[in-house]
Coordinates of C-alpha atoms in Angstrom, one line a residue:
M54 CA 99.1 140.1 212.5
A55 CA 101.7 141.0 214.6
Q56 CA 102.7 139.4 218.2
Q57 CA 100.8 142.1 220.5
H58 CA 101.3 142.7 223.9
L59 CA 97.8 141.0 225.8
D60 CA 97.6 138.3 222.8
R61 CA 94.9 135.4 223.8
L62 CA 95.8 131.7 223.4
T63 CA 94.2 129.8 221.0
A64 CA 92.5 126.6 222.1
V65 CA 95.2 124.8 220.9
D66 CA 97.7 126.9 222.4
A67 CA 96.0 127.1 226.0
S68 CA 95.5 123.3 225.6
F69 CA 99.5 122.4 225.6
L70 CA 99.5 124.4 228.8
H71 CA 96.3 122.0 230.5
Q72 CA 97.7 119.2 229.4
E73 CA 100.9 119.5 231.2
D74 CA 101.7 118.2 234.3
A75 CA 104.9 116.8 235.9
D76 CA 105.9 114.0 234.2
S77 CA 104.3 115.3 230.6
H78 CA 106.6 118.5 229.7
M79 CA 104.2 120.1 226.4
H80 CA 107.9 121.6 225.5
I81 CA 109.1 120.8 221.5
G82 CA 112.5 121.5 220.0
A83 CA 115.8 120.2 218.2
V84 CA 119.6 119.4 218.1
T85 CA 121.6 121.5 216.0
I86 CA 125.1 121.0 215.0
F87 CA 127.3 123.3 213.2
E88 CA 130.6 123.0 212.0
G89 CA 133.6 124.7 213.7
P90 CA 135.3 126.4 215.4
P91 CA 132.5 127.8 217.4
P92 CA 131.9 131.4 218.2
P93 CA 132.8 132.8 221.6
F94 CA 129.3 132.9 223.6
V95 CA 129.0 136.8 223.6
D96 CA 129.2 136.9 220.1
V97 CA 126.0 134.1 219.5
L98 CA 124.5 136.3 223.2
E99 CA 125.0 139.6 220.6
H100 CA 123.5 137.4 217.4
I101 CA 120.5 136.2 219.4
H102 CA 119.9 139.9 220.8
G103 CA 120.0 141.2 217.5
R104 CA 116.9 139.3 216.2
L105 CA 114.5 138.8 219.3
H106 CA 113.0 141.9 217.6
L107 CA 111.5 139.8 214.9
V108 CA 110.4 137.6 217.0
P109 CA 108.2 139.7 220.3
R110 CA 106.6 136.2 221.2
Y111 CA 110.1 135.3 222.6
R112 CA 110.2 138.1 225.1
Q113 CA 106.6 137.5 226.5
K114 CA 105.7 135.2 229.4
L115 CA 101.9 133.9 230.1
A116 CA 99.3 135.8 232.5
Y117 CA 96.4 134.3 233.7
P118 CA 93.1 136.5 234.3
P119 CA 91.5 136.0 237.4
L120 CA 89.0 133.3 238.7
E121 CA 90.0 131.4 234.9
T122 CA 87.2 134.0 233.5
G123 CA 89.3 133.6 230.0
R124 CA 92.2 131.5 228.3
P125 CA 95.7 132.4 229.2
L126 CA 97.4 135.7 227.6
W127 CA 101.1 136.6 226.4
I128 CA 102.1 139.9 227.9
D129 CA 105.8 141.8 227.4
D130 CA 107.9 140.8 230.4
P131 CA 109.3 143.3 232.5
N132 CA 112.6 141.5 233.4
F133 CA 113.5 139.8 230.4
N134 CA 117.0 138.4 230.2
L135 CA 118.6 136.7 227.8
E136 CA 120.9 135.3 229.5
Y137 CA 118.5 133.2 231.3
H138 CA 117.6 131.7 228.4
L139 CA 120.9 131.6 226.2
R140 CA 123.1 128.8 228.3
H141 CA 126.5 128.1 227.8
S142 CA 127.6 124.2 228.3
A143 CA 130.2 122.1 226.9
L144 CA 130.5 118.2 226.5
P145 CA 133.2 116.1 228.6
S146 CA 136.6 115.0 226.5
P147 CA 135.9 113.2 224.3
G148 CA 132.8 115.0 223.4
T149 CA 130.9 112.3 220.9
E150 CA 127.6 112.6 219.8
E151 CA 126.1 110.2 222.2
Q152 CA 127.0 112.7 225.0
L153 CA 125.5 115.3 223.3
W154 CA 122.7 113.0 222.9
R155 CA 121.9 112.3 226.8
L156 CA 122.8 116.4 227.8
A157 CA 119.8 116.6 225.1
A158 CA 117.8 114.2 226.9
R159 CA 118.7 115.9 230.4
I160 CA 117.4 119.2 229.1
H161 CA 114.0 118.0 227.9
S162 CA 113.5 116.9 231.1
Q163 CA 113.4 119.6 232.6
A164 CA 110.3 121.4 232.6
L165 CA 110.1 124.9 231.5
D166 CA 109.3 128.3 233.8
R167 CA 106.6 129.4 233.5
S168 CA 107.1 132.6 235.0
K169 CA 109.1 133.5 232.1
P170 CA 109.1 133.4 228.5
L171 CA 108.9 130.0 227.4
W172 CA 112.1 128.9 226.1
E173 CA 115.9 128.2 226.1
C174 CA 118.8 127.9 223.9
W175 CA 121.4 126.1 224.7
F176 CA 125.2 126.7 223.4
V177 CA 127.2 123.4 223.5
E178 CA 131.0 123.2 223.2
G179 CA 133.4 120.4 223.1
L180 CA 131.7 118.3 220.1
E181 CA 134.6 116.1 218.6
D182 CA 135.5 116.9 214.9
N183 CA 135.8 120.7 215.9
R184 CA 132.0 121.2 215.8
F185 CA 129.5 122.9 218.0
A186 CA 126.0 122.2 218.8
L187 CA 123.0 124.5 219.9
I188 CA 120.4 122.9 221.6
F189 CA 116.4 124.6 221.7
K190 CA 113.6 123.9 223.6
T191 CA 110.2 126.1 223.0
H192 CA 106.8 125.0 224.5
H193 CA 104.2 123.9 222.1
A194 CA 101.5 126.5 223.7
L195 CA 104.6 129.2 221.8
V196 CA 104.9 127.7 218.3
D197 CA 104.0 125.1 216.0
G198 CA 106.3 121.9 214.5
V199 CA 105.5 123.8 210.9
S200 CA 105.8 127.7 212.3
G201 CA 108.7 126.9 213.9
V202 CA 110.9 126.0 210.6
D203 CA 109.8 129.2 209.8
L204 CA 111.5 131.3 213.3
A205 CA 115.3 129.5 212.1
T206 CA 114.8 132.6 209.8
V207 CA 115.8 134.8 212.3
L208 CA 118.4 132.9 214.1
F209 CA 119.5 131.5 210.5
D210 CA 121.0 133.4 207.2
L211 CA 121.3 131.8 203.9
T212 CA 125.1 132.9 203.3
P213 CA 128.2 132.3 205.4
V214 CA 128.1 136.2 206.0
P215 CA 125.5 137.2 208.5
R216 CA 122.6 140.0 208.2
P217 CA 124.2 143.1 209.2
P218 CA 122.1 144.6 212.7
D219 CA 119.6 147.2 212.3
P220 CA 121.2 150.2 212.9
D221 CA 117.9 152.1 213.5
L222 CA 116.8 149.5 215.9
A223 CA 115.4 151.1 218.9
P224 CA 115.7 149.4 222.7
W225 CA 113.4 147.1 223.6
Q226 CA 110.5 148.5 225.6
P227 CA 108.4 146.5 227.9
R228 CA 104.5 147.6 228.4
P229 CA 103.9 147.6 232.2
E230 CA 102.3 144.2 233.4
P231 CA 98.3 144.3 233.7
T232 CA 95.8 144.3 236.3
N233 CA 93.5 141.5 236.7
A234 CA 90.8 144.2 235.2
E235 CA 92.6 144.6 232.2
L236 CA 93.3 141.0 231.7
V237 CA 89.3 140.5 232.2
A238 CA 88.9 143.4 229.7
A239 CA 91.7 141.6 227.4
G240 CA 90.0 138.0 227.8
V241 CA 86.7 139.5 227.2
A242 CA 88.1 141.2 224.3
G243 CA 89.3 138.0 222.1
L244 CA 86.4 136.5 223.3
A245 CA 84.4 139.2 221.3
K246 CA 86.3 138.7 218.4
T247 CA 86.0 135.1 218.3
A248 CA 81.9 135.7 218.5
F249 CA 82.6 138.5 215.9
D250 CA 84.0 135.8 213.5
A251 CA 82.0 133.3 214.1
A252 CA 78.9 135.8 213.1
G253 CA 80.5 136.6 210.2
K254 CA 80.5 133.3 208.9
A255 CA 77.7 132.6 209.5
I256 CA 75.9 135.8 207.6
G257 CA 78.4 134.5 204.9
A258 CA 76.5 131.0 205.1
A259 CA 73.2 132.6 204.8
T260 CA 74.6 134.3 201.5
N261 CA 75.4 131.9 199.7
P262 CA 73.5 129.0 201.5
G263 CA 74.3 125.9 198.8
A264 CA 78.1 126.0 200.2
A265 CA 76.7 126.4 203.4
V266 CA 74.8 123.1 203.4
E267 CA 77.9 121.1 201.6
A268 CA 80.7 122.7 204.6
L269 CA 77.7 121.6 207.1
R270 CA 77.4 118.1 205.5
E271 CA 81.6 117.7 205.4
A272 CA 82.1 119.0 208.9
A273 CA 79.1 116.2 210.0
E274 CA 80.7 113.5 208.4
G275 CA 84.2 114.5 210.2
I276 CA 82.9 114.6 213.4
G277 CA 81.4 111.2 212.4
E278 CA 84.7 109.6 212.0
I279 CA 86.5 111.2 214.9
V280 CA 83.7 109.8 217.4
W281 CA 84.2 106.5 215.6
A282 CA 88.0 107.0 215.8
G283 CA 87.0 107.0 219.8
L284 CA 85.0 104.1 220.0
N285 CA 87.6 101.5 218.4
P286 CA 90.2 102.4 220.5
A287 CA 94.2 101.9 220.3
P288 CA 95.7 98.4 221.3
E289 CA 97.9 98.4 224.6
T290 CA 101.1 97.9 224.3
P291 CA 104.4 98.6 226.3
L292 CA 104.8 102.0 224.8
N293 CA 101.7 102.8 227.1
V294 CA 102.5 102.5 230.5
P295 CA 102.7 105.5 233.4
I296 CA 105.7 107.7 232.4
G297 CA 108.0 109.5 234.4
P298 CA 110.2 113.2 233.8
H299 CA 113.4 111.8 233.0
R300 CA 113.6 111.3 228.7
R301 CA 116.3 109.2 226.4
Y302 CA 117.0 110.4 222.9
A303 CA 118.3 108.2 219.9
I304 CA 118.3 109.9 216.4
V305 CA 119.2 108.3 213.0
R306 CA 120.5 109.7 210.1
N307 CA 118.7 109.4 206.4
Q308 CA 119.2 111.1 203.3
L309 CA 116.2 112.6 201.3
E310 CA 116.8 111.0 198.3
D311 CA 117.2 107.3 199.4
F312 CA 113.2 107.6 200.5
R313 CA 112.5 109.5 197.1
Y314 CA 113.8 106.7 195.1
V315 CA 111.7 103.7 197.6
K316 CA 108.8 105.7 196.4
G317 CA 109.6 106.4 193.1
V318 CA 110.6 102.3 192.6
L319 CA 107.5 101.0 195.2
G320 CA 104.9 103.9 195.3
G321 CA 103.8 105.8 198.0
T322 CA 104.8 109.1 199.2
V323 CA 107.9 110.0 201.0
N324 CA 105.6 110.3 204.2
D325 CA 104.2 106.5 203.6
V326 CA 107.7 105.4 203.4
V327 CA 108.4 106.6 206.7
L328 CA 105.4 105.4 208.0
A329 CA 105.9 102.1 206.5
V330 CA 109.6 102.2 208.0
V331 CA 108.9 103.4 211.1
S332 CA 106.0 100.6 211.5
G333 CA 108.5 98.0 210.9
A334 CA 110.6 99.0 213.9
L335 CA 107.9 99.1 216.0
G336 CA 106.9 96.2 215.6
R337 CA 110.8 94.2 215.5
W338 CA 110.3 96.0 219.1
L339 CA 107.4 94.6 219.8
R340 CA 108.2 91.0 219.1
S341 CA 111.9 91.7 221.0
H342 CA 109.7 92.3 224.0
G343 CA 107.7 89.7 223.5
V344 CA 104.6 90.8 222.2
R345 CA 102.5 88.4 219.3
T346 CA 102.0 91.2 216.7
E347 CA 99.8 89.3 214.0
G348 CA 96.6 91.5 213.4
L349 CA 98.3 94.5 215.9
E350 CA 97.6 97.8 214.3
L351 CA 99.3 100.7 216.8
R352 CA 97.8 104.1 215.8
A353 CA 99.6 107.1 215.0
L354 CA 98.5 110.6 216.2
V355 CA 99.9 112.5 212.8
P356 CA 99.5 116.7 214.0
V357 CA 98.3 118.0 210.3
S358 CA 98.6 121.9 209.9
I359 CA 96.2 124.2 208.8
R360 CA 98.4 127.0 208.5
S361 CA 97.9 129.2 205.2
D362 CA 100.4 130.9 203.3
E363 CA 99.2 134.0 204.8
Q364 CA 99.2 132.9 208.5
R365 CA 102.8 131.8 208.0
H366 CA 105.8 133.6 210.2
R367 CA 103.7 133.6 212.7
L368 CA 103.5 132.3 215.9
G369 CA 100.6 130.3 217.6
N370 CA 99.4 126.4 216.6
Q371 CA 97.7 126.1 213.5
I372 CA 97.3 122.3 213.4
V373 CA 94.6 119.2 214.0
L374 CA 95.7 116.4 215.2
M375 CA 94.8 113.1 212.7
R376 CA 95.5 109.2 213.5
G377 CA 96.6 107.2 211.3
P378 CA 97.9 103.1 211.2
L379 CA 100.9 101.4 212.1
P380 CA 100.5 98.3 210.9
V381 CA 103.0 96.1 212.5
Y382 CA 101.6 92.6 211.9
I383 CA 103.2 93.0 208.5
K384 CA 106.4 91.7 208.3
D385 CA 106.7 91.7 204.1
P386 CA 108.2 95.4 203.6
V387 CA 106.5 96.3 200.5
A388 CA 103.2 95.1 201.7
R389 CA 103.6 97.3 204.2
L390 CA 104.6 100.3 202.3
R391 CA 101.6 99.6 200.1
F392 CA 99.0 99.6 203.3
V393 CA 100.2 102.2 204.6
K394 CA 100.0 104.3 201.6
E395 CA 96.6 102.9 200.8
A396 CA 95.7 103.6 204.7
M397 CA 97.1 107.2 204.3
D398 CA 95.5 108.0 200.5
G399 CA 91.9 107.1 202.8
L400 CA 92.7 109.6 205.6
K401 CA 93.5 112.2 203.3
E402 CA 90.4 111.7 201.5
S403 CA 88.6 111.6 204.8
K404 CA 86.8 114.2 206.7
Q405 CA 88.9 113.5 209.9
A406 CA 91.0 116.6 209.1
V407 CA 87.5 118.8 208.3
G408 CA 85.8 117.2 212.0
A409 CA 89.3 118.3 213.8
K410 CA 89.3 121.8 212.7
V411 CA 85.5 122.1 213.6
L412 CA 85.8 121.2 217.0
A413 CA 89.0 123.2 217.6
D414 CA 87.0 126.4 216.4
V415 CA 84.3 125.3 218.7
Q416 CA 86.9 125.3 221.7
Q417 CA 87.5 129.0 220.7
L418 CA 84.7 129.7 222.2
A419 CA 84.7 126.8 225.6
P420 CA 85.5 127.9 229.1
P421 CA 88.9 127.3 230.7
T422 CA 87.4 123.9 232.2
V423 CA 85.9 122.7 229.8
L424 CA 88.8 123.8 226.9
A425 CA 91.0 121.2 229.9
Q426 CA 88.7 118.4 229.9
A427 CA 88.7 118.4 225.8
S428 CA 92.6 118.5 225.9
R429 CA 92.4 115.9 228.1
M430 CA 90.6 113.6 226.1
Q431 CA 92.3 114.5 222.6
F432 CA 95.5 113.4 224.0
S433 CA 94.1 110.3 225.6
T434 CA 95.9 106.7 225.2
R435 CA 92.4 105.3 224.2
L436 CA 93.1 107.5 221.1
F437 CA 96.6 106.6 219.4
N438 CA 99.7 104.8 221.1
L439 CA 102.4 107.7 220.2
I440 CA 103.1 110.5 218.4
T441 CA 105.3 110.6 214.8
T442 CA 105.4 113.8 213.1
N443 CA 107.3 114.8 209.9
V444 CA 107.9 118.4 209.2
P445 CA 109.7 119.7 205.9
G446 CA 112.8 122.0 206.7
P447 CA 114.5 123.9 204.2
Q448 CA 116.6 121.9 201.5
F449 CA 120.1 124.4 201.4
P450 CA 122.1 125.6 203.6
L451 CA 122.0 127.8 206.6
Y452 CA 124.7 129.3 208.4
V453 CA 124.7 130.8 212.4
L454 CA 128.1 133.5 212.2
G455 CA 129.5 132.1 209.2
R456 CA 129.0 128.2 210.8
Q457 CA 127.3 125.8 208.5
L458 CA 124.4 123.9 209.7
L459 CA 125.2 120.1 209.7
D460 CA 122.8 118.4 210.9
L461 CA 119.5 119.2 212.6
F462 CA 117.4 116.7 214.4
P463 CA 114.1 117.1 216.1
I464 CA 112.4 116.0 219.3
A465 CA 109.0 115.9 220.0
F466 CA 106.7 115.6 223.5
L467 CA 106.0 112.9 225.4
P468 CA 102.1 112.9 226.2
K469 CA 101.0 111.2 229.5
N470 CA 101.2 107.5 229.5
H471 CA 103.0 107.5 226.3
G472 CA 106.3 106.1 226.0
L473 CA 107.6 107.1 222.8
A474 CA 107.7 109.9 220.6
I475 CA 109.4 110.1 216.9
A476 CA 109.9 113.0 215.7
I477 CA 111.3 113.0 211.9
M478 CA 112.4 116.6 209.6
S479 CA 114.1 117.0 206.1
Y480 CA 117.0 119.5 206.1
N481 CA 119.3 120.1 202.8
G482 CA 119.0 116.8 201.3
G483 CA 119.1 114.3 204.4
V484 CA 115.7 113.1 206.4
N485 CA 116.9 113.0 210.4
F486 CA 115.0 110.8 213.0
G487 CA 114.7 111.9 216.7
L488 CA 113.0 109.6 218.8
L489 CA 112.4 110.4 222.3
G490 CA 111.5 108.2 224.8
D491 CA 110.6 107.8 228.3
Y492 CA 113.9 106.7 230.3
D493 CA 112.2 103.8 232.4
A494 CA 110.3 102.4 229.9
L495 CA 112.3 102.7 226.7
P496 CA 115.6 101.4 227.9
D497 CA 116.3 100.4 224.7
L498 CA 115.3 103.0 222.8
D499 CA 118.4 101.6 220.4
L500 CA 117.0 99.1 219.1
I501 CA 113.7 101.1 217.3
S502 CA 116.7 103.7 215.6
E503 CA 118.6 100.6 214.3
G504 CA 115.1 98.9 212.9
I505 CA 114.5 102.1 211.1
E506 CA 117.5 102.4 209.7
D507 CA 117.6 98.7 208.8
G508 CA 113.9 99.0 207.7
L509 CA 114.9 101.6 205.1
A510 CA 118.2 100.1 203.9
E511 CA 115.8 96.7 203.0
L512 CA 113.0 99.1 201.6
R513 CA 116.3 100.2 198.9
R514 CA 117.5 97.1 198.6
I515 CA 114.0 95.6 197.0
A516 CA 114.1 99.1 195.4
R517 CA 117.1 98.5 193.4
A518 CA 116.2 94.5 192.6
R519 CA 113.2 95.4 191.1
E520 CA 114.7 98.1 189.2
A521 CA 117.3 95.9 187.7
R522 CA 115.3 93.3 187.2
T523 CA 112.3 95.7 185.4
S524 CA 115.2 97.3 183.2
G525 CA 118.3 95.7 183.4
T526 CA 119.1 92.6 181.6
R527 CA 122.7 90.2 182.6
R528 CA 125.4 89.3 180.5
D529 CA 123.7 86.6 178.5
G530 CA 120.6 88.4 178.3
A531 CA 118.1 86.7 180.6
P532 CA 116.2 89.5 182.7
V533 CA 118.0 90.1 185.8
V534 CA 116.4 88.5 188.8
A535 CA 115.5 90.1 192.1
D536 CA 117.0 88.1 195.1
D537 CA 113.1 88.0 196.8
E538 CA 111.8 86.9 194.2
L539 CA 113.7 83.8 193.2
P540 CA 111.5 80.7 192.9
A541 CA 111.9 78.0 195.5
Q542 CA 114.6 75.6 194.4
K543 CA 113.7 72.0 193.8
P544 CA 115.8 69.3 195.6
A545 CA 118.7 67.6 192.5
A546 CA 117.2 64.7 192.7
T547 CA 113.7 65.4 191.9
L548 CA 115.8 67.6 189.1
A549 CA 116.9 64.4 188.1
A550 CA 113.8 62.6 188.1
K551 CA 112.0 64.5 186.0
L552 CA 115.0 63.2 183.4
E553 CA 114.6 59.2 182.5
P554 CA 115.2 57.3 185.9
G555 CA 118.9 55.2 185.9
T556 CA 120.4 57.6 182.6
A557 CA 123.6 59.0 183.1
K558 CA 122.2 62.5 182.2
A559 CA 120.3 62.6 185.3
K560 CA 122.7 61.3 187.4
A561 CA 125.2 63.8 186.3
K562 CA 122.5 66.3 187.1
A563 CA 122.1 65.3 190.5
D564 CA 125.8 65.2 191.4
A565 CA 126.9 68.6 189.8
R566 CA 124.0 70.3 191.0
P567 CA 124.9 70.4 194.6
A568 CA 128.7 70.4 193.8
Q569 CA 128.0 74.2 191.5
A570 CA 125.7 75.1 194.4
E571 CA 128.9 74.4 197.2
A572 CA 131.4 75.9 195.0
S573 CA 129.2 79.3 194.8
E574 CA 129.4 82.1 197.7
P575 CA 126.4 83.3 198.8
Q576 CA 124.2 80.4 198.5
L577 CA 120.9 82.1 196.8
L578 CA 118.8 79.0 196.3
P579 CA 119.1 75.8 198.4
S580 CA 121.5 72.9 196.7
G581 CA 118.9 70.3 197.9
P582 CA 120.1 66.7 198.8
R583 CA 122.7 64.7 197.1
S584 CA 121.3 61.0 195.9
R585 CA 122.7 58.2 197.3
T586 CA 124.0 55.4 195.7
D587 CA 123.6 52.7 198.8
G588 CA 120.3 53.5 199.3
P589 CA 117.0 52.4 199.4
G590 CA 116.1 50.6 196.2
S591 CA 119.7 50.3 195.1
A592 CA 119.7 46.5 194.5
M593 CA 116.7 46.9 192.5
R594 CA 118.3 49.9 190.4
D595 CA 121.1 47.7 189.8
R596 CA 118.7 44.7 188.4
A597 CA 117.1 47.0 186.3
R598 CA 120.3 48.5 184.1
R599 CA 121.4 45.3 183.7
R600 CA 118.1 43.8 182.2
P601 CA 117.9 43.9 177.8
S602 CA 115.7 45.7 176.5
R603 CA 113.2 45.1 173.4
S604 CA 116.3 46.4 171.5
G605 CA 118.9 43.6 172.8
R606 CA 120.7 46.7 174.5
S607 CA 121.2 47.2 177.9
N608 CA 119.5 50.6 180.0
G609 CA 122.5 51.4 180.6
N610 CA 123.5 51.6 176.7
R611 CA 120.8 53.2 176.2
S612 CA 121.1 56.4 178.6
G613 CA 125.2 56.2 177.5
E614 CA 123.9 56.7 173.8
R615 CA 122.1 59.6 174.4

């Protein structure tokens, strides 16, 4: 269905509007970096102007029915001005990426003007290494993460040569702004359509009662799981504090092949590896703040798309919110990955998504006041500690005006009393993390980004060692042993005692092992203490060596013969 004038917002879209306040902004976005040289600003302006007809919603603004008689509607903005939404900026010399991240954080610290279409795009020049950037900011009520990927087809091209503009494209003509009576009528029509769809489902259930009973059973189980999750609140952490309007932003670059390699050797999915790495980084950050993590399990709010293939390329949110565990108490990276895999497998097999969709469908019929309360409950700190969203992107290069897109870093949003949100997006062989933090609550946001980078490197090292151990051998034919699975080394004196005490062979073993350990760097095993010739019991050992044996030979001679 095309994006029409007087379309009513879905319940999920409206919930993002209800949840927004002066400190908690409900816009999402991305930082995209392109190879240079940057095109002239007027060319970028004309390029976007030539593609806007493909997304009519980007020329529409919100309209509210009088007396809250229904959810807001989308209407054409008769005063739409593209130059307001496309901003031109430049970084000061030297134009480092750190300066770009600070600019992105400042841009996302400002709320969007609800009297205009809910999006902005910043064209940023002056980035080092002859690059430029586009920073996008779009309200979550306008677009969800998955359909946002589809919107890339509007501005991006698959080849360096841009698609030519449509020569038959007529100038855009906005429809007149509706009166209050027209807004009420449109809201009633939208409500009637929702009720009609519900009636159609009821008729379908009556014609197939077996399937209806099964669907009701699954829905009841799903709602029960959501209620149970609400009765078991998320733990209190330094991440869940009152936030302000200002933001920090940090990124992590990764390769998709590294995640695939780890999951291929150690098990799980790419998303399991992502959550395990995030858990490890958060655990390290919490311990650096003096938080005891024994038995501590955070909860991540994981948006899951329920968008069907027929609904792709349509705006509006088609998502449900599920809550996944982050076992920050598990320090062993392999055990942590195994736990995440089992937990996410259980989450997929659970009916939590079914229950969430049922509640979302019920909200379609709810009045605005009830919907506002439901949205606040959905984003309560009682239910989760942070948002972690992973969106798959295109695995091929994209272009704007002949310049290749090099990097894409997503930006999520911070609900009330949530100081951190982590968004992950793959593009053209890369998996990039975007960390959005409250400016005051997370002055050390880089510690978490460094923990993510170190965590993946550690899993990759363990996977390489395990693969080498199972498939490779040393030159002498012995199997390869991973560094992290070598047995604990016993002290050299203990090993020597397993031979015969006092023998030259035992003494040589004890003396030689520490020397070998000291000569090899780095030491993978403890070398053990040296045996002391003048220590306790030395006189007794001397008398034993001098005492003749029954065969007439001294112990020392017998040892020497051996």
